[in-house]
Amino acid sequence: MPTLPVASKNARFFISYRSQDPDLSLAHNFYEAIKAAGHEAFMAGESIRLGEKWPQRIDEELKLCDYFLLLLSERSATSEMVTEEVRQAKELRDGNDQHKPVILPIRVNFPWSEPLNYDLRGYLQQVQQREWKSAADTSKILQEIFSLLTDGNTETLADGEMGREESSYSFPSSPFHPPTLSPPLPVAEPELPEGQVDLASAFYIERPPIESRCYEAILKPGSLIRIKAPRQMGKTSLMARILHQASQQNYLTVPLSFQLADGKVFADLDKFLQWFCASVGRRLRLPNKLADYWDVIFGSKDNCTAYFEEYLLPEINQPLALGLDEVDRIFQHPEIAADFFGLLRAWHEDAKNRDIWKKLRLVVVHSTEVYIPMNINQSPFNVGLPIELPEFNAQQILDLARRHGLNWSFTQVEELMAMVGGHPYLVRVALYHIARQDITLNLLLQTAPTEAGPYSDHLRRHLWNLEQCPELAAAIKKVVANTSPVRLDSIECFKLLSMGLLQQQGNDVKPRCNLYRQYFCDRLRVS
């Protein structure tokens, strides 16, 4: 490797990678080169000492770093831990006046033709990505990054985030894939047990009569469909199919995830509703005319309504199916939540009497019960078609196993369900690895609740999130320590239910599956 320039200003780098090659070897190369150039580098495998609590150390390093160096291989692009690190880096950047950490994604033998999962595409949609194909690219990437620092362009890089449109500095165009400004679509590779299930996938399991009821409802003027389920239960996959069904009837469709919105969007109601209107308009490929319709004399809700009623809806000749995903993000901001959800309810009611609002069909997706106080007559959560996604039953899991080419009996299905229940994501992970002959069912059941098993990434992400909220860690510890259901504080209960870790039994809760009970009993040191 050629001699690299020594930086005039010390910078901190956080290297995000999957602990397998090619990520691991490349991460080591970057780690050593960054340190040799006089910068500070954090790499979990090198920097975390034996016995040190890794969740706290990762949190600390993410908050301190100036640059988030993201290695994206085929494996890391499906890693829950990597995705969670990217989410937190983006959240920190959004809340930092200096726009740090700067996110620097590098595709490691991962072609542009290979799509990222739904969340990563959203987090990185305005960030240019570098491509690494061989060892020769390592020094080129490092030279480029270090030249920015030594040339004093760090502020521009921080603002531009490696290719954001407004940046005055640009990297050489040839090695980079231009940032995509189109909205991320809720799709994923059919063979990957991660994220949303591709529309053409043979591995999507219907849960009758849910799909048929939703397909029928979306075609009704002014309809509202409410989908509720914990994380990774298939909500966005169902929403994608509802919107696809609408598109087959010549409807315009817009999927919009609030998880992908910058933190500053939620600062106040006016800013949030302007972002909402502009986002829908952009996805409809209509010019932004907020300045023409936003009048300070009127309230934010009235301006938003006028933008839809007088501009967006009249400009289109077809019905609009609008899918609102991850609306739980809004629950965290009670100063805007009640007004926004009240607005959706008002539009739904207006559709009963006014033709312009009959054009709008809403799909609202959330992970848990609504725990914000709302007037019963202004809430959209007690009208429309309510859908709660259940876990898979034994017959559905047997069907899915056979689609994976496994000649299973109900006995094997029951053995798997004894560990993971009918949780769609956990079941898919098991079948995926067994079908690929990575592991046998017996070995999977032995290693499942450990960090040596196929769920290690999934379990570590949950542990990381729990240890950031001591009250949630204490609550889950209480639940797994008891063999019978327990009563929790309502807010803690809501949050743990939305994470998918708990299952309700009346007013009490228990672990969603034996996998979580065994893992958290061990990691949280339940006696």
XYZ file of C-alpha atoms in Angstrom:
527
model
C 0.000 0.000 0.000
C 1.428 3.438 -0.907
C 2.317 5.988 1.736
C -0.792 7.831 2.868
C -0.910 11.514 3.793
C -0.805 12.337 7.477
C -3.843 14.413 8.381
C -3.508 17.937 9.671
C -6.523 17.384 11.892
C -7.164 14.327 14.005
C -10.480 12.642 13.184
C -12.389 9.754 14.740
C -13.649 6.914 12.542
C -16.216 4.245 13.451
C -15.856 1.182 11.196
C -19.116 -0.757 10.763
C -18.697 -4.260 9.369
C -19.804 -7.881 9.622
C -17.351 -10.143 11.458
C -16.821 -12.361 8.424
C -14.711 -12.013 5.314
C -14.538 -10.084 3.088
C -15.731 -7.439 5.599
C -13.401 -8.528 8.398
C -10.129 -8.413 6.470
C -10.998 -5.120 4.813
C -12.048 -3.597 8.139
C -8.628 -4.536 9.559
C -6.889 -2.878 6.601
C -8.853 0.346 7.033
C -8.362 0.272 10.806
C -4.562 0.007 10.547
C -4.292 2.587 7.752
C -6.456 5.135 9.562
C -4.390 4.789 12.745
C -1.133 5.007 10.781
C -2.335 8.287 9.248
C -2.720 9.794 12.711
C -6.468 9.367 13.164
C -8.436 7.432 15.752
C -10.310 4.334 14.615
C -12.859 2.155 16.363
C -13.369 -1.422 15.212
C -15.362 -3.606 17.575
C -13.165 -6.687 17.183
C -9.986 -4.685 17.888
C -11.160 -1.961 20.246
C -13.469 -3.664 22.754
C -11.537 -5.301 25.583
C -12.367 -8.688 27.072
C -15.101 -8.287 29.678
C -16.094 -4.797 28.493
C -19.815 -4.203 27.890
C -20.018 -3.851 24.127
C -23.439 -2.087 23.875
C -22.263 0.842 25.997
C -18.932 1.070 24.156
C -20.619 1.107 20.732
C -23.023 3.851 21.883
C -20.106 5.933 23.158
C -18.036 5.540 19.987
C -20.972 6.369 17.696
C -21.537 9.615 19.601
C -17.856 10.570 19.455
C -17.017 9.670 15.860
C -16.670 12.179 13.028
C -16.941 9.586 10.256
C -18.991 6.405 10.039
C -17.195 4.085 7.618
C -19.783 1.549 6.482
C -18.637 -1.668 4.791
C -21.539 -3.124 2.833
C -21.077 -6.693 1.650
C -23.836 -9.142 0.746
C -23.810 -10.398 4.367
C -23.509 -7.072 6.177
C -26.299 -5.567 4.054
C -28.679 -8.053 5.693
C -27.231 -7.693 9.196
C -29.622 -6.312 11.805
C -26.708 -4.988 13.860
C -25.217 -3.124 10.880
C -28.618 -1.673 9.962
C -29.129 -0.551 13.560
C -25.696 1.127 13.602
C -26.576 2.990 10.387
C -29.925 4.068 11.839
C -28.297 5.427 14.972
C -25.518 7.145 13.005
C -28.140 8.863 10.840
C -30.145 9.860 13.917
C -27.027 11.335 15.550
C -26.141 13.184 12.352
C -29.643 14.626 12.032
C -29.453 15.994 15.570
C -25.924 17.430 15.267
C -25.375 21.038 14.139
C -22.144 19.957 12.422
C -23.943 17.092 10.636
C -21.715 14.418 12.163
C -20.987 11.602 11.886
C -20.548 11.742 8.124
C -21.675 8.428 6.632
C -19.228 6.879 4.139
C -20.698 3.697 2.558
C -18.448 1.293 0.650
C -19.899 -1.633 -1.283
C -17.586 -4.606 -0.788
C -17.898 -6.991 -3.755
C -21.541 -6.003 -3.679
C -22.707 -4.873 -7.175
C -25.001 -1.920 -7.735
C -27.539 -4.353 -9.186
C -27.945 -5.942 -5.751
C -30.566 -3.943 -3.807
C -30.182 -2.931 -0.184
C -32.918 -3.769 2.285
C -35.802 -1.362 2.772
C -34.340 0.438 5.804
C -30.809 0.812 4.432
C -32.079 2.175 1.125
C -33.964 4.821 3.044
C -31.065 5.767 5.331
C -28.613 5.982 2.428
C -30.848 7.313 -0.334
C -29.013 10.660 -0.585
C -25.525 9.333 0.127
C -23.089 8.435 -2.627
C -21.529 5.018 -2.244
C -18.029 3.827 -3.107
C -17.390 0.415 -4.655
C -14.543 -1.879 -3.554
C -13.633 -4.763 -5.851
C -10.000 -5.527 -5.035
C -7.105 -4.582 -2.746
C -6.122 -1.847 -5.205
C -9.303 0.034 -4.306
C -8.381 0.220 -0.612
C -5.622 2.791 -1.065
C -7.687 4.783 -3.579
C -10.552 5.115 -1.111
C -8.226 6.052 1.749
C -6.325 8.576 -0.372
C -9.588 10.194 -1.342
C -10.949 10.431 2.199
C -7.674 11.670 3.671
C -7.225 14.251 0.904
C -10.520 15.790 1.931
C -9.248 16.159 5.484
C -5.819 17.527 4.593
C -7.315 19.926 2.039
C -9.579 21.354 4.694
C -12.808 20.215 3.051
C -14.215 18.519 6.148
C -17.059 21.007 6.527
C -18.093 20.542 2.912
C -17.915 16.800 3.292
C -19.992 16.974 6.453
C -22.645 19.034 4.681
C -22.520 17.043 1.459
C -22.325 13.544 2.908
C -20.246 12.115 0.058
C -22.366 13.380 -2.776
C -25.517 15.032 -1.485
C -26.698 17.342 -4.220
C -26.081 20.592 -2.405
C -22.378 19.822 -1.781
C -19.940 22.105 -3.592
C -17.276 19.402 -3.475
C -17.623 16.268 -5.543
C -15.539 13.136 -5.717
C -14.384 11.938 -9.130
C -17.554 10.716 -10.778
C -16.369 7.428 -12.252
C -15.841 5.321 -9.095
C -19.103 6.373 -7.495
C -22.648 5.325 -7.983
C -24.804 8.488 -8.014
C -27.207 8.907 -5.107
C -30.743 7.838 -5.824
C -33.418 10.429 -5.108
C -36.322 8.128 -5.857
C -38.290 6.806 -2.868
C -37.242 3.423 -1.491
C -39.712 0.712 -2.372
C -40.690 -1.978 0.144
C -39.049 -4.927 -1.584
C -36.272 -7.379 -0.789
C -34.503 -10.303 -2.370
C -36.806 -13.342 -2.213
C -34.119 -15.668 -0.865
C -33.038 -13.393 1.987
C -34.794 -13.890 5.338
C -34.512 -10.182 6.081
C -36.745 -7.189 5.515
C -39.785 -7.102 3.318
C -40.691 -10.003 1.060
C -40.458 -9.320 -2.667
C -43.779 -9.122 -4.476
C -42.732 -11.999 -6.735
C -41.341 -14.127 -3.912
C -42.437 -17.724 -3.537
C -41.832 -17.372 0.204
C -44.671 -14.967 1.027
C -47.256 -16.780 3.119
C -50.797 -15.432 3.059
C -52.817 -15.294 6.260
C -56.432 -15.656 5.059
C -58.709 -13.776 4.991
C -56.454 -10.772 5.676
C -55.092 -10.206 2.158
C -58.440 -10.554 0.378
C -60.166 -8.191 2.834
C -57.434 -5.575 2.347
C -57.509 -5.889 -1.458
C -61.253 -5.354 -1.387
C -61.058 -2.412 1.036
C -58.397 -0.420 -0.835
C -60.714 -0.149 -3.852
C -63.451 1.600 -1.842
C -63.588 5.420 -2.106
C -62.001 7.150 0.900
C -61.017 3.840 2.510
C -58.715 3.516 5.536
C -56.843 0.297 6.399
C -55.000 0.029 9.741
C -52.315 -2.670 10.015
C -50.915 -3.408 13.479
C -48.257 -5.950 14.449
C -44.864 -6.022 16.198
C -41.607 -5.628 14.274
C -40.727 -8.182 11.589
C -44.198 -9.693 11.422
C -44.773 -8.735 7.768
C -46.569 -5.380 7.995
C -44.639 -3.643 5.227
C -44.802 -6.740 3.020
C -48.588 -6.660 3.347
C -48.682 -2.910 2.696
C -46.610 -3.437 -0.459
C -49.105 -6.018 -1.697
C -52.062 -3.758 -0.974
C -50.449 -0.920 -2.914
C -49.567 -3.326 -5.729
C -53.176 -4.490 -5.888
C -54.246 -0.848 -6.143
C -51.716 -0.176 -8.923
C -53.180 -3.104 -10.878
C -56.452 -1.149 -10.888
C -54.648 1.896 -12.321
C -54.340 3.695 -8.973
C -51.381 5.898 -8.162
C -49.503 4.530 -5.152
C -47.140 6.203 -2.682
C -45.327 4.280 0.097
C -44.019 6.677 2.764
C -42.092 5.502 5.842
C -41.760 7.923 8.744
C -38.748 5.958 9.975
C -36.769 7.493 7.119
C -37.560 11.114 7.995
C -34.806 13.267 9.493
C -35.203 14.063 13.182
C -35.556 17.799 12.491
C -38.788 17.095 10.583
C -40.522 16.397 13.901
C -39.478 19.710 15.476
C -42.957 21.250 15.157
C -46.295 20.613 13.436
C -45.776 23.173 10.678
C -42.400 21.734 9.630
C -43.742 18.176 9.809
C -46.821 18.846 7.668
C -44.753 20.718 5.075
C -42.401 17.716 4.879
C -45.400 15.393 4.583
C -46.966 17.394 1.745
C -43.656 17.802 -0.105
C -42.821 14.099 0.272
C -46.138 12.936 -1.181
C -45.906 15.479 -4.002
C -42.356 14.446 -4.825
C -43.331 10.797 -5.096
C -46.189 11.804 -7.395
C -43.586 13.717 -9.467
C -45.423 17.001 -8.957
C -43.588 20.327 -8.498
C -43.257 21.634 -4.953
C -45.781 24.470 -4.543
C -45.755 24.830 -0.772
C -45.050 28.552 -1.081
C -48.321 29.010 -3.009
C -50.506 27.194 -0.493
C -48.850 27.789 2.903
C -50.267 30.973 4.429
C -49.251 31.951 7.960
C -52.719 33.397 8.545
C -54.133 29.883 8.527
C -53.117 27.008 10.760
C -50.784 24.222 9.687
C -53.590 21.646 9.386
C -55.659 23.969 7.206
C -52.658 24.631 4.947
C -51.937 20.904 4.658
C -55.567 20.157 3.817
C -55.596 22.887 1.180
C -52.411 21.503 -0.385
C -54.049 18.121 -0.862
C -57.532 19.402 -1.668
C -56.603 22.230 -4.032
C -53.352 20.959 -5.549
C -52.245 17.335 -5.156
C -55.573 15.548 -5.582
C -56.903 17.788 -8.434
C -53.602 17.315 -10.317
C -54.059 13.541 -10.579
C -56.673 11.754 -12.638
C -56.609 8.483 -10.697
C -57.277 7.496 -7.096
C -54.263 7.718 -4.782
C -53.378 4.867 -2.407
C -51.100 6.343 0.260
C -49.249 3.863 2.499
C -47.960 5.356 5.768
C -45.419 3.007 7.343
C -43.760 3.198 10.783
C -46.251 5.742 12.151
C -45.013 4.736 15.628
C -42.252 7.292 15.005
C -44.917 9.995 15.333
C -46.171 8.587 18.655
C -42.854 9.736 20.148
C -43.798 13.366 19.407
C -47.112 14.078 21.166
C -46.856 17.751 20.211
C -47.626 16.803 16.592
C -49.187 13.329 16.859
C -52.735 14.233 17.919
C -53.027 16.972 15.270
C -51.659 14.811 12.440
C -53.773 11.773 13.220
C -56.790 14.011 13.713
C -56.144 15.342 10.215
C -56.172 11.824 8.737
C -59.455 11.128 10.509
C -60.961 14.374 9.149
C -59.941 13.466 5.580
C -61.443 9.997 5.977
C -64.728 11.531 7.198
C -64.737 14.105 4.387
C -64.566 11.262 1.867
C -68.104 10.285 2.865
C -69.477 13.529 1.430
C -66.928 15.098 -0.914
C -65.735 13.617 -4.200
C -62.236 15.108 -4.035
C -61.458 13.152 -0.845
C -62.913 9.926 -2.249
C -59.734 9.816 -4.373
C -57.557 9.235 -1.302
C -57.178 5.726 0.140
C -55.046 5.374 3.277
C -53.029 2.444 4.646
C -51.661 3.166 8.138
C -49.039 0.771 9.553
C -47.880 0.697 13.182
C -46.233 -1.693 15.617
C -48.225 -1.328 18.789
C -51.267 0.201 20.415
C -51.652 3.970 20.281
C -50.492 5.260 23.655
C -51.003 8.980 22.993
C -54.168 10.614 24.414
C -56.639 11.352 21.616
C -60.256 12.439 21.376
C -62.191 9.341 20.329
C -63.951 11.381 17.619
C -60.656 12.624 16.163
C -58.692 9.376 16.104
C -58.148 7.372 12.892
C -57.418 4.309 15.030
C -61.054 3.452 15.696
C -62.378 3.705 12.127
C -61.685 1.923 8.864
C -60.601 -1.709 8.474
C -58.460 -2.921 11.422
C -55.912 -5.636 10.634
C -53.808 -7.406 13.273
C -51.198 -9.744 11.823
C -51.036 -13.042 13.707
C -48.077 -15.399 13.902
C -47.896 -18.311 11.467
C -49.702 -21.472 12.493
C -48.234 -24.957 12.131
C -49.831 -25.554 8.729
C -48.413 -22.304 7.341
C -44.933 -23.140 8.626
C -45.156 -26.598 7.069
C -46.165 -24.960 3.784
C -43.211 -22.543 4.026
C -40.812 -25.388 4.845
C -41.899 -27.263 1.731
C -41.443 -24.115 -0.372
C -37.851 -24.208 0.877
C -37.540 -27.759 -0.412
C -37.694 -29.359 3.042
C -39.658 -32.579 3.409
C -40.791 -31.844 6.961
C -43.515 -33.401 9.094
C -45.614 -31.644 11.733
C -43.238 -33.071 14.358
C -40.349 -30.988 13.036
C -42.588 -27.930 12.746
C -43.618 -28.331 16.380
C -39.975 -28.626 17.464
C -39.161 -25.349 15.733
C -42.270 -23.635 17.118
C -41.304 -24.695 20.647
C -38.279 -22.408 20.272
C -39.463 -19.491 18.085
C -43.245 -19.796 18.079
C -44.830 -18.755 14.781
C -42.878 -15.499 14.456
C -42.561 -15.055 10.653
C -39.033 -13.635 10.646
C -37.607 -16.142 13.124
C -39.214 -19.013 11.221
C -37.836 -17.738 7.896
C -34.310 -17.460 9.306
C -34.436 -21.075 10.502
C -35.803 -22.450 7.232
C -33.371 -20.394 5.163
C -30.286 -21.762 6.936
C -31.593 -25.321 7.128
C -32.515 -25.304 3.429
C -29.016 -24.039 2.566
C -27.591 -26.874 4.712
C -25.769 -24.338 6.887
C -27.169 -26.098 9.939
C -29.477 -28.954 10.935
C -32.707 -28.461 12.859
C -31.259 -30.181 15.926
C -28.138 -28.017 15.961
C -30.202 -24.878 15.350
C -32.372 -25.644 18.383
C -29.262 -26.211 20.519
C -27.534 -22.973 19.504
C -30.564 -20.724 18.849
C -30.503 -18.779 22.168
C -26.731 -18.243 22.019
C -24.496 -15.886 20.077
C -23.069 -18.894 18.257
C -26.414 -19.592 16.575
C -28.149 -18.163 13.503
C -30.083 -15.606 15.586
C -26.982 -13.978 17.116
C -27.273 -10.790 15.045
C -30.984 -10.455 15.815
C -30.530 -11.085 19.551
C -27.546 -8.747 19.879
C -29.518 -5.914 18.265
C -32.322 -6.371 20.776
C -29.847 -6.495 23.658
C -28.171 -3.309 22.419
C -31.496 -1.466 22.285
C -32.530 -2.731 25.723
C -29.304 -1.678 27.370
C -29.757 1.846 26.028
C -32.990 2.000 28.054
C -32.332 0.574 31.542
C -36.036 0.673 32.397
C -36.805 -1.613 29.425
C -33.959 -3.968 30.337
C -35.329 -4.175 33.889
C -38.842 -4.810 32.560
C -37.824 -7.647 30.230
C -35.698 -9.132 33.006
C -38.796 -9.219 35.215
C -40.811 -10.931 32.478
C -38.290 -13.663 31.618
C -37.627 -14.394 35.287
C -41.256 -15.432 35.820
C -42.829 -18.578 34.487
C -46.287 -16.986 34.553
C -47.398 -13.733 32.855
C -46.604 -10.466 34.678
C -48.001 -6.908 34.747
C -45.781 -4.055 33.461
C -45.949 -0.277 33.373
C -48.081 0.673 30.353
C -45.429 2.649 28.430
C -42.726 0.011 28.980
C -45.219 -2.641 27.932
C -46.104 -0.749 24.744
C -42.458 -0.364 23.767
C -41.550 -3.999 24.385
C -44.628 -5.183 22.519
C -43.728 -2.999 19.534
C -40.205 -4.473 19.549
C -41.842 -7.891 19.274
C -40.294 -9.254 22.471
C -43.519 -9.807 24.385
C -46.898 -11.409 23.902
C -50.050 -10.249 25.644
C -52.163 -12.537 27.776
C -55.079 -10.486 29.020
C -53.612 -7.448 30.780
C -50.340 -9.265 31.462
C -47.405 -10.204 29.245
C -44.964 -13.061 28.719
C -41.947 -13.569 26.395
C -43.023 -13.926 22.792
C -41.079 -17.163 22.485
C -38.694 -19.458 24.314
C -35.784 -18.055 22.270
C -36.140 -14.674 23.991
C -36.714 -16.170 27.428
C -33.521 -18.259 27.274
C -31.312 -15.579 25.731
C -32.286 -12.732 28.034
C -32.230 -14.948 31.113
C -28.577 -15.597 30.308
C -27.480 -12.131 29.125
C -29.363 -10.159 31.779
C -28.162 -12.588 34.449
C -31.555 -13.714 35.689
C -31.069 -15.994 38.704
